[in-house]
Amino acid sequence: MTGERALPYLLLAPSLLFLALLFLWPLAEAFLVAFSGPGGQWSLVNFREMAEDLNFADAVRNTLLLVAVVVPIQLALALGLGVLLGSLDRGRDGFLYIWTIPLGISDLAAGILWLAMLSERGYLNSLLAALGLVEGPVLWLSYETPLALFLAVVVAEVWRATAIVLVILVAGMQLIPKEYYEAAEVFGAGAFQRFRRITLPLLKPSIQTALILRTILAFEVFAVVVVLGGRDLPVLAGEAFAWQYDYRNAGVASAYAVLILTVSLAATWLYLRLLRVREESLA
Amino acid sequence: MARILVEDIKKTFGKFVALKSVTMEVADGEFTVLLGPSGCGKTTLLRIIAGLETADRGEVRIGERRVDHLPPRSRNIAMVFQNYAVFPHMTVFENITFGLRMQKRGSEEEIRRTARWAAELVHIESQLDKYTGQLSGGQRQRVAVARALAVRPQVLLMDEPLSNLDALLRLEMRAELKTILRECATTTIYVTHDQVEAMSLADRIAIMHGGEIEQYDTPLEIYRNPATLFCGGFIGSPPMNFLEAEAVAPGRWRIGDFELAGPAEGARLLLGIRPEDLEPAGEGEPALVGTVQVVEPLGSHLLATLRLDGRLLRFAGDADLPLRPGDTLRLRPRADRLRWFDPESERAVRS
Ligand SMILES: Nc1ncnc2c1ncn2[C@@H]1O[C@H](COP(=O)(O)OP(=O)(O)OP(=O)(O)O)[C@@H](O)[C@H]1O
Ligand SMILES: [Mg+2]
């Protein structure tokens, strides 16, 4: 009897160990480094240094803005595409495969791809010149055009990572029984009402999962930004990288890491609260 | 005015023909019951009328309007689904008021009043604030009925709406449904497996079999004059007896040693006779002679199964008849209740 009860724990143990070794330990290490002063004593000096840095305010603002712009766009796009896919009789899987291709590309490669399009001698400038809309090559991705740079990052991120939201939402939508839509339609609900009264509430768990996943990843946005803008568009993860490898200051880099973790946890907690699904309403 | 007219509807799923050619008219305010075995196409027909399924051919009219190309919500109908389809993320109250809110019918106060009225009809008024996931199957089914009644539709389609209720509640709700729908003059199509339910509710019954309507008539007429072998065998419990008869002369037929008058045409026919239309025959009278196999005293009457030339014959007689297994019984069919069927076409033959 006791053996039977212990079995699940035994089976889970290796993965737990794995997680502890590769995740919890480095995490604890990062915390230690972030909160220790030059002499090794407990101190907030790293955080002070981080906050007093010129780029810090920009990095916080840019990261938050990116999350605030990219995640809602992705959610809206994925919802729209998901509903469209749901109304297809056939070919749904084909479309889904095509849209998920960007998922298979690393974010660095994605950044380089967009760089090729948006750089001075890129496709966009060639196209605009061919159409006679611009005189010569325009510099889109520089610190002098922060808005264009920001938009470029938004576009690249949306292109790259909307598919994961789409996949999660489509999987969720397929779990909603067809009868609910039929009943709603018989009782007078139009397409929008069916979306609002049936799809959205029943899709809540999937939306929650997708939002948490995407938001956490968006707080860590790094490679795409670095490729497109270097440090012209400072973001939190980029600053952590710069402090670690350019300034050789592991303390401040760890402080950034702790900050990112805290913000991500806060966002997750918020989603869990706001999108709570009443247990009794799950049939 | 909302009569329903279904004309020459055909429906296939891939190669499978679910409905062959269905034609049916339900008069304004009439209560029609669709009765048939599982898989005969009842739900499919209902869904086509509702607009949830598209027919391969044929037309549907509600009122004077042709509705084939209208979406369900433009057809002025309400429906009780076979699998209920009550919304799990809404409370009972929200479910019942769903149709009224979608169609923006009435003030908040009126909507509340209607919801309460509908909930009381199906005895679910104490559960209004519960989520439907917390309800039993029978309670959910009643929510589905209340949701449909609440919109006071001109046309009500119900797919086995009482199938999950206990016998007593079913009896009670059956009576209430009949009263309300008559008062509101709602044109109703009601699907059921249960022939007692069909007989007690229907103005007319449509007997479906294998994707076709075999007979569409009043309950009594279907009982007395089944149009096909299937109808005779499906309606009535126990079902009609069928006995093979041979022609001996034009208009004279023989079953074993028993001779009787019948149709002028044909060489072989089946005689259909209901168990209660057999009477004990007097001594010396010509009769069907059988050996009693099983006796079932049912209180109101007595049911006996006889063996007759290798065939089984059911007889319903007076509860006081002193019958025991092994007895020989002589029976005479009531002459005015004889029904004749052609074994080839399986259809009734006029005598
Ligand atoms: N969507 C579908 N795809 C394929 N076949 C279907 C579909 N819907 C129904 N059928 C078939 O059509 C036939 C009729 O089905 P229908 O649901 O109308 O039967 P029913 O008379 O309502 O049966 P029951 O009394 O069991 O509910 C069945 O043989 C069923 O397998
Ligand atoms: Mg059915």
XYZ file of C-alpha atoms and ligand atoms in Angstrom:
666
model
C 0.000 0.000 0.000
C 2.702 2.490 0.998
C 4.755 1.406 -2.003
C 1.852 2.167 -4.275
C 1.479 5.614 -2.803
C 5.146 6.409 -3.074
C 5.341 5.368 -6.705
C 4.138 8.612 -8.284
C 6.598 10.576 -6.164
C 9.404 8.245 -7.130
C 8.557 8.636 -10.781
C 8.449 12.418 -10.436
C 11.717 12.580 -8.529
C 14.116 12.587 -11.511
C 12.365 15.511 -13.183
C 12.266 17.343 -9.877
C 15.975 16.786 -9.400
C 16.629 17.932 -12.926
C 14.617 21.078 -12.352
C 16.368 21.781 -9.077
C 19.811 21.373 -10.600
C 19.248 23.370 -13.752
C 16.743 25.945 -12.613
C 16.406 26.443 -8.896
C 20.125 26.333 -8.154
C 21.124 28.937 -10.749
C 18.163 30.997 -9.606
C 19.326 30.917 -6.016
C 22.819 31.723 -7.207
C 21.546 34.739 -9.150
C 19.671 35.967 -6.086
C 22.781 35.607 -3.960
C 24.911 37.511 -6.444
C 22.280 40.227 -6.915
C 21.872 40.851 -3.205
C 25.527 40.800 -2.163
C 27.823 43.801 -1.964
C 31.512 44.038 -2.944
C 32.614 42.361 0.294
C 30.090 39.581 -0.042
C 27.753 41.040 2.576
C 23.978 41.408 2.112
C 23.412 44.681 0.240
C 21.219 46.490 -2.254
C 24.167 48.158 -3.934
C 23.682 46.259 -7.192
C 20.104 47.397 -7.408
C 21.117 50.977 -6.687
C 23.687 50.837 -9.422
C 21.155 49.341 -11.801
C 18.575 52.025 -11.051
C 21.062 54.866 -11.364
C 22.236 53.741 -14.788
C 21.249 55.995 -17.701
C 19.674 53.165 -19.677
C 17.645 51.768 -16.795
C 14.528 53.934 -17.121
C 14.509 53.476 -20.893
C 14.910 49.732 -20.569
C 12.016 49.462 -18.121
C 9.815 51.696 -20.232
C 10.659 49.965 -23.518
C 10.131 46.501 -22.102
C 6.797 47.378 -20.532
C 5.695 49.143 -23.718
C 6.688 46.176 -25.836
C 4.720 43.834 -23.617
C 1.759 46.187 -23.553
C 1.705 46.494 -27.346
C 2.863 43.084 -28.558
C 0.847 40.795 -26.274
C -2.589 42.344 -26.943
C -1.911 42.406 -30.682
C -0.943 38.760 -30.570
C -3.985 37.812 -28.539
C -6.350 39.691 -30.842
C -4.728 38.281 -33.963
C -4.746 34.736 -32.625
C -8.395 35.005 -31.561
C -9.372 36.321 -34.973
C -7.387 33.720 -36.864
C -8.644 30.989 -34.540
C -12.279 31.891 -35.190
C -11.597 31.998 -38.934
C -9.891 28.615 -38.798
C -12.819 27.228 -36.840
C -15.224 28.198 -39.599
C -13.214 26.320 -42.233
C -14.613 22.972 -43.300
C -11.311 21.666 -44.528
C -7.717 22.783 -44.825
C -7.579 23.900 -41.211
C -4.481 21.888 -40.451
C -2.731 23.183 -43.570
C -3.260 26.804 -42.557
C -2.183 26.058 -39.017
C 1.061 24.490 -40.239
C 1.853 27.481 -42.423
C 1.211 29.932 -39.618
C 3.342 27.987 -37.198
C 6.425 27.998 -39.426
C 7.885 31.069 -37.605
C 7.767 29.033 -34.394
C 10.460 26.793 -35.777
C 12.837 29.689 -36.351
C 15.043 30.871 -33.508
C 14.455 34.435 -32.379
C 17.953 35.382 -33.478
C 17.277 34.113 -37.000
C 13.953 35.898 -36.981
C 15.684 39.123 -36.037
C 18.214 38.703 -38.856
C 15.400 38.009 -41.318
C 13.666 41.251 -40.416
C 16.977 43.090 -40.424
C 17.430 42.013 -44.038
C 14.101 43.593 -44.840
C 14.388 46.758 -42.816
C 18.073 47.701 -43.014
C 19.371 50.592 -45.053
C 19.876 48.431 -48.153
C 16.997 46.087 -47.274
C 13.928 44.976 -49.198
C 11.678 47.632 -47.733
C 13.847 50.480 -48.992
C 14.229 48.834 -52.399
C 10.460 48.461 -52.632
C 9.759 52.033 -51.520
C 12.373 53.355 -53.952
C 10.947 51.294 -56.807
C 7.531 52.761 -56.062
C 9.083 56.207 -56.022
C 8.006 56.854 -52.449
C 11.490 57.629 -51.121
C 14.506 59.349 -52.658
C 17.359 57.341 -51.288
C 17.836 54.653 -48.665
C 16.130 55.599 -45.417
C 17.622 54.669 -42.079
C 14.764 52.941 -40.249
C 16.627 51.240 -37.465
C 18.615 53.928 -35.691
C 18.517 55.746 -32.387
C 17.286 58.801 -34.286
C 14.079 56.990 -35.274
C 13.081 55.319 -32.006
C 9.460 54.941 -33.061
C 10.336 53.152 -36.303
C 12.764 50.959 -34.415
C 10.142 50.158 -31.805
C 7.575 49.339 -34.477
C 10.078 47.142 -36.285
C 10.605 45.140 -33.099
C 6.835 44.921 -32.569
C 6.302 43.642 -36.113
C 9.094 41.107 -35.847
C 7.852 39.858 -32.476
C 4.276 39.573 -33.684
C 5.419 37.709 -36.779
C 7.623 35.415 -34.781
C 5.564 34.506 -31.767
C 1.852 34.874 -32.514
C 1.673 31.284 -33.680
C 2.192 29.869 -30.192
C -0.823 31.837 -28.971
C -2.761 30.654 -32.014
C -1.908 27.019 -31.388
C -2.975 27.229 -27.750
C -6.221 29.011 -28.574
C -7.130 26.746 -31.500
C -6.568 23.710 -29.300
C -8.862 25.306 -26.720
C -11.513 26.187 -29.292
C -11.633 22.629 -30.554
C -12.594 21.529 -27.064
C -15.741 23.665 -27.089
C -18.626 21.396 -28.124
C -20.413 22.385 -31.312
C -23.815 22.116 -29.626
C -23.248 25.250 -27.604
C -22.877 27.265 -30.764
C -25.913 25.598 -32.281
C -28.014 26.304 -29.218
C -26.815 29.897 -29.108
C -27.655 30.339 -32.758
C -31.131 28.832 -32.438
C -31.849 31.225 -29.572
C -30.892 34.240 -31.616
C -27.191 34.910 -31.069
C -25.385 36.359 -34.066
C -21.741 35.697 -34.865
C -20.453 38.390 -32.510
C -22.709 37.337 -29.644
C -21.661 33.728 -30.074
C -18.044 34.827 -29.846
C -18.685 36.943 -26.781
C -21.082 34.638 -24.935
C -19.701 31.224 -25.838
C -16.178 31.327 -27.245
C -14.606 33.874 -24.906
C -15.883 32.535 -21.590
C -15.267 28.898 -22.488
C -11.841 29.733 -23.854
C -10.738 31.480 -20.666
C -8.390 28.736 -19.473
C -6.592 28.691 -22.832
C -6.418 32.468 -22.990
C -4.920 32.471 -19.525
C -2.261 29.945 -20.486
C -1.382 31.771 -23.684
C -1.186 35.150 -21.953
C 1.046 33.910 -19.178
C 3.368 32.181 -21.597
C 3.578 35.090 -24.011
C 3.928 37.769 -21.358
C 6.771 36.018 -19.595
C 8.563 35.559 -22.892
C 7.879 39.160 -23.867
C 9.494 40.410 -20.660
C 12.572 38.471 -21.715
C 12.608 39.869 -25.258
C 16.228 40.044 -26.312
C 17.620 38.616 -29.560
C 15.239 40.350 -31.934
C 15.899 43.697 -30.265
C 19.643 43.224 -30.259
C 19.747 42.301 -33.929
C 17.494 45.115 -35.063
C 18.669 47.900 -32.783
C 21.639 46.895 -30.676
C 21.357 49.015 -27.535
C 19.588 51.826 -29.373
C 16.409 50.347 -27.955
C 17.406 49.250 -24.445
C 15.346 46.425 -22.924
C 15.757 44.641 -19.579
C 17.232 41.394 -20.872
C 19.583 43.333 -23.165
C 20.847 45.398 -20.250
C 21.451 42.279 -18.207
C 23.493 40.923 -21.077
C 25.460 44.173 -21.468
C 26.271 44.340 -17.753
C 27.380 40.755 -17.716
C 29.552 40.742 -20.818
C 30.448 44.348 -21.629
C 30.874 45.738 -18.112
C 31.804 42.421 -16.511
C 29.517 43.185 -13.603
C 27.667 40.034 -12.654
C 26.054 41.755 -9.659
C 24.066 44.287 -11.663
C 23.324 41.704 -14.366
C 21.848 39.464 -11.671
C 19.858 42.402 -10.316
C 18.301 42.769 -13.768
C 17.565 39.040 -13.840
C 15.837 39.263 -10.474
C 13.840 42.255 -11.694
C 12.665 40.366 -14.814
C 11.688 37.387 -12.699
C 9.742 39.553 -10.262
C 7.831 41.354 -13.008
C 7.026 38.046 -14.731
C 5.759 36.519 -11.507
C 3.652 39.580 -10.823
C 2.127 39.398 -14.304
C 1.390 35.691 -13.912
C -0.274 36.278 -10.575
C -2.347 39.072 -12.111
C -3.555 36.842 -14.953
C -4.416 34.068 -12.558
C -6.494 36.493 -10.520
C -8.163 38.349 -13.353
C -9.012 35.343 -15.503
C -9.984 33.042 -12.722
C -12.328 30.312 -13.922
C -15.011 29.413 -11.451
C -14.649 25.755 -10.761
C -18.375 25.121 -10.658
C -18.793 26.501 -14.156
C -16.637 23.784 -15.657
C -18.997 21.137 -16.916
C -49.719 31.515 -37.997
C -46.860 29.085 -38.139
C -47.542 25.863 -39.861
C -44.538 23.798 -40.836
C -44.231 22.330 -44.274
C -41.497 19.886 -45.108
C -41.385 18.748 -48.681
C -39.368 15.990 -50.300
C -36.397 16.358 -47.976
C -33.429 14.161 -48.693
C -30.294 14.064 -46.581
C -27.158 12.001 -46.962
C -24.050 11.830 -44.827
C -21.372 10.709 -47.247
C -22.810 7.557 -48.785
C -25.266 6.967 -45.962
C -28.837 8.048 -46.709
C -30.255 9.399 -43.468
C -33.514 10.750 -44.929
C -34.856 9.346 -48.200
C -37.720 11.627 -49.065
C -39.628 13.144 -46.215
C -42.787 15.127 -46.706
C -44.830 16.316 -43.771
C -47.147 19.134 -42.840
C -47.738 20.295 -39.302
C -50.765 22.560 -39.031
C -50.674 25.790 -37.075
C -50.805 25.018 -33.357
C -50.660 21.295 -33.935
C -48.670 18.897 -31.753
C -46.879 16.358 -33.917
C -44.802 13.556 -32.494
C -41.973 11.962 -34.450
C -41.752 8.370 -33.344
C -39.311 5.771 -34.535
C -36.470 3.489 -33.575
C -32.979 4.744 -32.863
C -31.111 5.920 -35.936
C -34.169 6.372 -38.152
C -33.451 10.050 -38.760
C -35.631 11.888 -36.240
C -32.921 14.196 -34.977
C -31.682 14.787 -38.509
C -35.138 15.888 -39.650
C -35.508 18.189 -36.652
C -32.098 19.730 -37.284
C -32.977 20.383 -40.906
C -36.163 22.159 -39.862
C -34.131 24.174 -37.352
C -31.534 25.049 -39.964
C -28.645 23.335 -38.214
C -28.245 20.893 -41.072
C -28.656 21.493 -44.791
C -30.787 19.099 -46.802
C -29.514 17.760 -50.122
C -32.845 18.536 -51.701
C -36.364 19.599 -50.838
C -37.785 22.601 -49.045
C -38.856 23.711 -45.604
C -41.501 26.342 -44.959
C -42.438 27.892 -41.647
C -45.563 29.980 -41.792
C -45.737 31.160 -45.365
C -41.987 31.726 -45.562
C -39.518 29.481 -47.231
C -36.732 29.138 -44.692
C -34.202 26.819 -46.340
C -31.695 29.581 -46.738
C -32.302 31.373 -43.462
C -29.974 30.855 -40.505
C -31.560 29.198 -37.434
C -31.933 32.472 -35.573
C -34.137 33.926 -38.321
C -36.563 31.024 -38.284
C -38.579 31.970 -35.188
C -38.077 28.656 -33.502
C -36.915 27.304 -30.201
C -35.404 23.920 -29.686
C -34.711 21.426 -26.937
C -31.605 19.501 -27.927
C -31.300 15.764 -27.450
C -28.055 16.318 -25.516
C -29.521 19.437 -23.794
C -26.700 21.801 -24.815
C -27.249 23.975 -21.753
C -24.377 26.379 -21.269
C -22.026 25.223 -18.509
C -20.564 28.666 -17.857
C -23.930 30.222 -17.082
C -26.312 29.787 -14.193
C -29.722 28.226 -14.643
C -31.224 31.708 -14.668
C -28.805 32.938 -17.313
C -29.499 29.867 -19.412
C -33.246 30.346 -19.271
C -33.029 34.034 -20.114
C -30.471 33.544 -22.886
C -32.978 33.586 -25.747
C -34.869 36.587 -24.386
C -31.675 38.589 -23.992
C -30.351 37.662 -27.419
C -33.612 38.704 -29.004
C -33.821 41.784 -26.769
C -37.333 40.916 -25.750
C -38.841 42.891 -22.938
C -37.606 44.843 -19.944
C -35.385 43.370 -17.256
C -38.468 42.991 -15.080
C -40.383 41.099 -17.769
C -37.418 38.880 -18.503
C -37.179 37.961 -14.822
C -40.857 37.205 -14.644
C -40.755 35.008 -17.754
C -37.713 33.153 -16.468
C -39.442 32.440 -13.180
C -42.574 31.286 -14.991
C -40.583 28.907 -17.195
C -38.517 27.639 -14.272
C -41.634 26.904 -12.235
C -43.172 24.972 -15.098
C -40.298 22.523 -15.027
C -39.886 22.639 -11.218
C -36.389 24.064 -11.282
C -37.105 27.428 -9.627
C -35.074 26.532 -6.535
C -31.915 26.051 -8.614
C -31.877 29.356 -10.494
C -28.505 30.495 -9.142
C -26.668 27.229 -9.674
C -24.298 26.588 -12.514
C -25.623 23.882 -14.801
C -22.513 21.777 -14.256
C -23.752 21.220 -10.706
C -27.080 19.802 -11.852
C -28.138 16.233 -12.511
C -28.899 15.073 -16.044
C -32.641 15.339 -15.510
C -32.329 18.842 -14.058
C -30.210 19.956 -16.993
C -32.792 18.585 -19.338
C -35.464 20.614 -17.598
C -33.322 23.737 -17.922
C -33.181 23.046 -21.646
C -36.973 22.801 -21.766
C -37.381 25.994 -19.741
C -34.931 27.841 -21.983
C -37.039 26.905 -24.989
C -40.391 27.705 -23.377
C -39.161 31.075 -22.110
C -38.962 32.589 -25.581
C -42.586 31.613 -26.231
C -41.777 30.529 -29.752
C -44.238 30.057 -32.570
C -42.537 26.807 -33.427
C -41.065 24.512 -30.817
C -38.819 21.595 -31.729
C -38.181 19.126 -28.929
C -35.785 16.219 -29.224
C -36.634 13.685 -26.519
C -37.070 16.428 -23.912
C -38.231 14.177 -21.082
C -36.048 11.134 -21.710
C -33.981 11.547 -18.577
C -36.711 12.138 -16.025
C -38.104 9.601 -13.600
C -41.467 8.072 -14.525
C -43.543 10.192 -12.177
C -41.990 13.516 -13.101
C -42.212 12.621 -16.763
C -45.914 11.931 -16.456
C -46.476 15.230 -14.695
C -44.394 17.316 -17.089
C -45.935 15.629 -20.073
C -49.358 16.798 -18.955
C -48.103 20.307 -18.209
C -46.340 20.636 -21.535
C -49.467 19.602 -23.348
C -51.555 22.175 -21.503
C -49.155 25.072 -21.998
C -48.435 24.380 -25.627
C -52.141 24.118 -26.352
C -52.822 27.402 -24.534
C -50.056 29.165 -26.421
C -51.073 27.479 -29.706
C -47.434 26.602 -30.277
C -46.766 24.486 -33.321
C -44.736 21.630 -31.894
C -42.654 18.784 -33.241
C -41.730 16.401 -30.488
C -39.329 13.507 -30.895
C -39.611 10.454 -28.711
C -38.857 6.755 -28.504
C -41.649 6.230 -26.072
C -44.884 5.195 -27.739
C -47.000 5.833 -24.665
C -45.683 9.382 -24.604
C -46.407 9.688 -28.311
C -49.954 8.390 -28.002
C -50.783 10.617 -25.054
C -49.320 13.866 -26.387
C -49.816 13.877 -30.114
C -52.486 15.379 -32.266
C -50.786 13.393 -34.982
C -47.916 10.912 -34.938
C -45.392 10.474 -37.711
C -43.896 7.004 -37.614
C -40.381 7.094 -39.023
C -38.439 4.097 -40.162
C -35.179 3.969 -42.097
C -35.249 7.616 -43.132
C -38.865 7.673 -44.225
C -42.207 8.542 -42.711
C -44.268 5.359 -42.952
C -47.469 6.780 -41.566
C -48.628 10.174 -40.416
C -51.970 10.167 -38.711
C -53.846 10.508 -35.435
C -52.754 8.151 -32.652
C -55.957 6.141 -32.759
C -55.925 5.773 -36.521
C -52.323 4.566 -36.444
C -53.221 2.109 -33.730
C -56.300 0.822 -35.489
C -55.116 1.004 -39.085
C -51.355 0.700 -39.343
C -50.246 1.516 -42.865
C -47.345 -0.932 -42.831
C -46.172 -4.016 -41.012
C -43.591 -1.856 -39.286
C -46.179 0.547 -37.885
C -48.314 -2.324 -36.584
C -45.298 -3.922 -34.961
C -43.909 -0.693 -33.523
C -47.057 0.744 -31.981
C -48.831 -1.174 -29.305
C -47.459 -3.171 -26.451
C -47.434 -6.027 -27.060
C -47.376 -5.403 -30.812
C -49.861 -6.552 -33.387
C -49.921 -10.270 -34.239
C -49.231 -11.224 -37.841
C -50.485 -14.558 -39.147
C -49.812 -16.014 -42.596
C -52.989 -16.631 -44.561
C -53.565 -18.566 -47.827
C -56.369 -17.880 -50.278
C -58.785 -20.804 -50.657
C -61.304 -19.000 -52.869
C -61.720 -15.356 -53.926
C -62.396 -13.504 -50.686
C -61.890 -16.624 -48.504
C -58.697 -17.128 -46.513
C -57.319 -19.902 -44.387
C -54.949 -19.800 -41.412
C -54.154 -23.373 -40.423
C -57.638 -24.897 -40.184
C -59.361 -21.609 -39.504
C -61.230 -19.993 -42.396
C -62.326 -16.379 -42.612
C -63.400 -13.707 -45.088
C -60.810 -11.244 -46.438
C -59.681 -9.232 -49.444
C -60.687 -10.483 -52.909
C -57.191 -10.179 -54.405
C -53.937 -12.027 -53.759
C -52.730 -15.521 -52.945
C -50.772 -14.975 -49.733
C -51.386 -12.235 -47.195
C -50.612 -11.509 -43.564
C -53.483 -11.071 -41.158
C -52.788 -8.408 -38.557
C -54.741 -8.621 -35.332
C -54.170 -6.856 -32.006
C -53.925 -9.066 -28.896
C -57.012 -7.458 -27.372
C -59.033 -8.018 -30.553
C -58.996 -11.768 -30.020
C -61.880 -13.346 -28.079
C -62.355 -16.814 -26.647
C -64.463 -18.809 -29.082
C -67.430 -20.934 -28.098
C -67.454 -24.740 -28.491
C -68.029 -25.809 -32.088
C -67.293 -22.361 -33.458
C -64.424 -22.177 -35.984
C -61.371 -20.874 -34.133
C -57.617 -20.475 -33.978
C -56.436 -23.209 -31.654
C -53.225 -22.766 -29.703
C -51.392 -24.002 -26.649
C -50.794 -21.540 -23.858
C -47.094 -21.067 -23.200
C -46.819 -18.102 -20.845
C -49.447 -16.339 -18.786
C -48.785 -12.806 -17.524
C -51.427 -11.451 -15.151
C -51.092 -7.675 -15.405
C -53.889 -6.697 -13.055
C -55.987 -4.723 -15.508
C -55.926 -7.589 -17.950
C -54.196 -10.854 -18.655
C -51.626 -11.456 -21.302
C -51.115 -14.921 -22.752
C -48.595 -16.134 -25.277
C -49.809 -19.055 -27.353
C -48.098 -21.420 -29.720
C -50.043 -21.941 -32.909
C -48.610 -24.125 -35.687
C -45.105 -23.169 -34.664
C -45.887 -19.431 -34.500
C -46.393 -17.285 -31.440
C -49.660 -15.459 -30.877
C -50.324 -12.901 -28.163
C -53.710 -12.609 -26.582
C -54.935 -10.036 -24.093
C -58.039 -11.094 -22.238
C -60.059 -10.675 -19.090
C -57.991 -10.710 -15.926
C -60.205 -13.436 -14.429
C -59.712 -16.002 -17.216
C -58.511 -19.241 -15.589
C -55.558 -19.897 -17.910
C -52.526 -22.005 -17.162
C -49.509 -22.925 -19.269
C -50.258 -26.065 -21.281
C -53.985 -25.301 -21.653
C -55.512 -25.358 -25.112
C -57.216 -22.112 -26.018
C -59.652 -21.455 -28.869
C -59.662 -17.864 -30.109
C -61.711 -15.922 -32.608
C -60.609 -12.566 -34.090
C -63.140 -9.747 -34.014
C -64.298 -9.422 -37.590
C -64.274 -5.605 -37.645
C -60.667 -5.447 -36.442
C -59.002 -7.579 -39.102
C -56.187 -5.847 -40.967
C -54.511 -7.349 -44.010
C -50.953 -6.802 -45.257
C -49.101 -7.754 -48.406
C -45.960 -9.628 -47.294
C -44.045 -8.420 -50.360
C -44.625 -4.670 -50.129
C -45.263 -4.840 -46.355
C -48.128 -2.396 -46.862
C -51.719 -2.672 -45.742
C -54.281 -4.096 -48.171
C -57.853 -2.778 -48.137
C -60.376 -5.527 -47.537
N -23.233 14.233 -38.757
C -23.460 12.960 -39.158
N -22.549 12.315 -39.914
C -22.775 11.047 -40.329
N -23.875 10.344 -40.050
C -24.821 10.935 -39.315
C -24.666 12.262 -38.825
N -25.771 12.584 -38.105
C -26.559 11.506 -38.143
N -26.005 10.512 -38.868
C -26.608 9.187 -39.150
O -27.914 9.385 -39.596
C -28.798 8.437 -39.018
C -29.934 9.144 -38.346
O -29.454 9.822 -37.229
P -30.392 10.615 -36.230
O -29.539 11.257 -35.218
O -31.297 11.488 -36.992
O -31.202 9.405 -35.578
P -32.359 9.490 -34.489
O -33.583 8.984 -35.141
O -32.437 10.831 -33.882
O -31.847 8.415 -33.446
P -31.947 8.444 -31.839
O -33.341 8.041 -31.509
O -30.969 7.413 -31.417
O -31.592 9.816 -31.372
C -27.956 7.598 -38.081
O -27.698 6.363 -38.693
C -26.694 8.371 -37.891
O -25.604 7.493 -37.795
Mg -31.992 11.595 -32.044
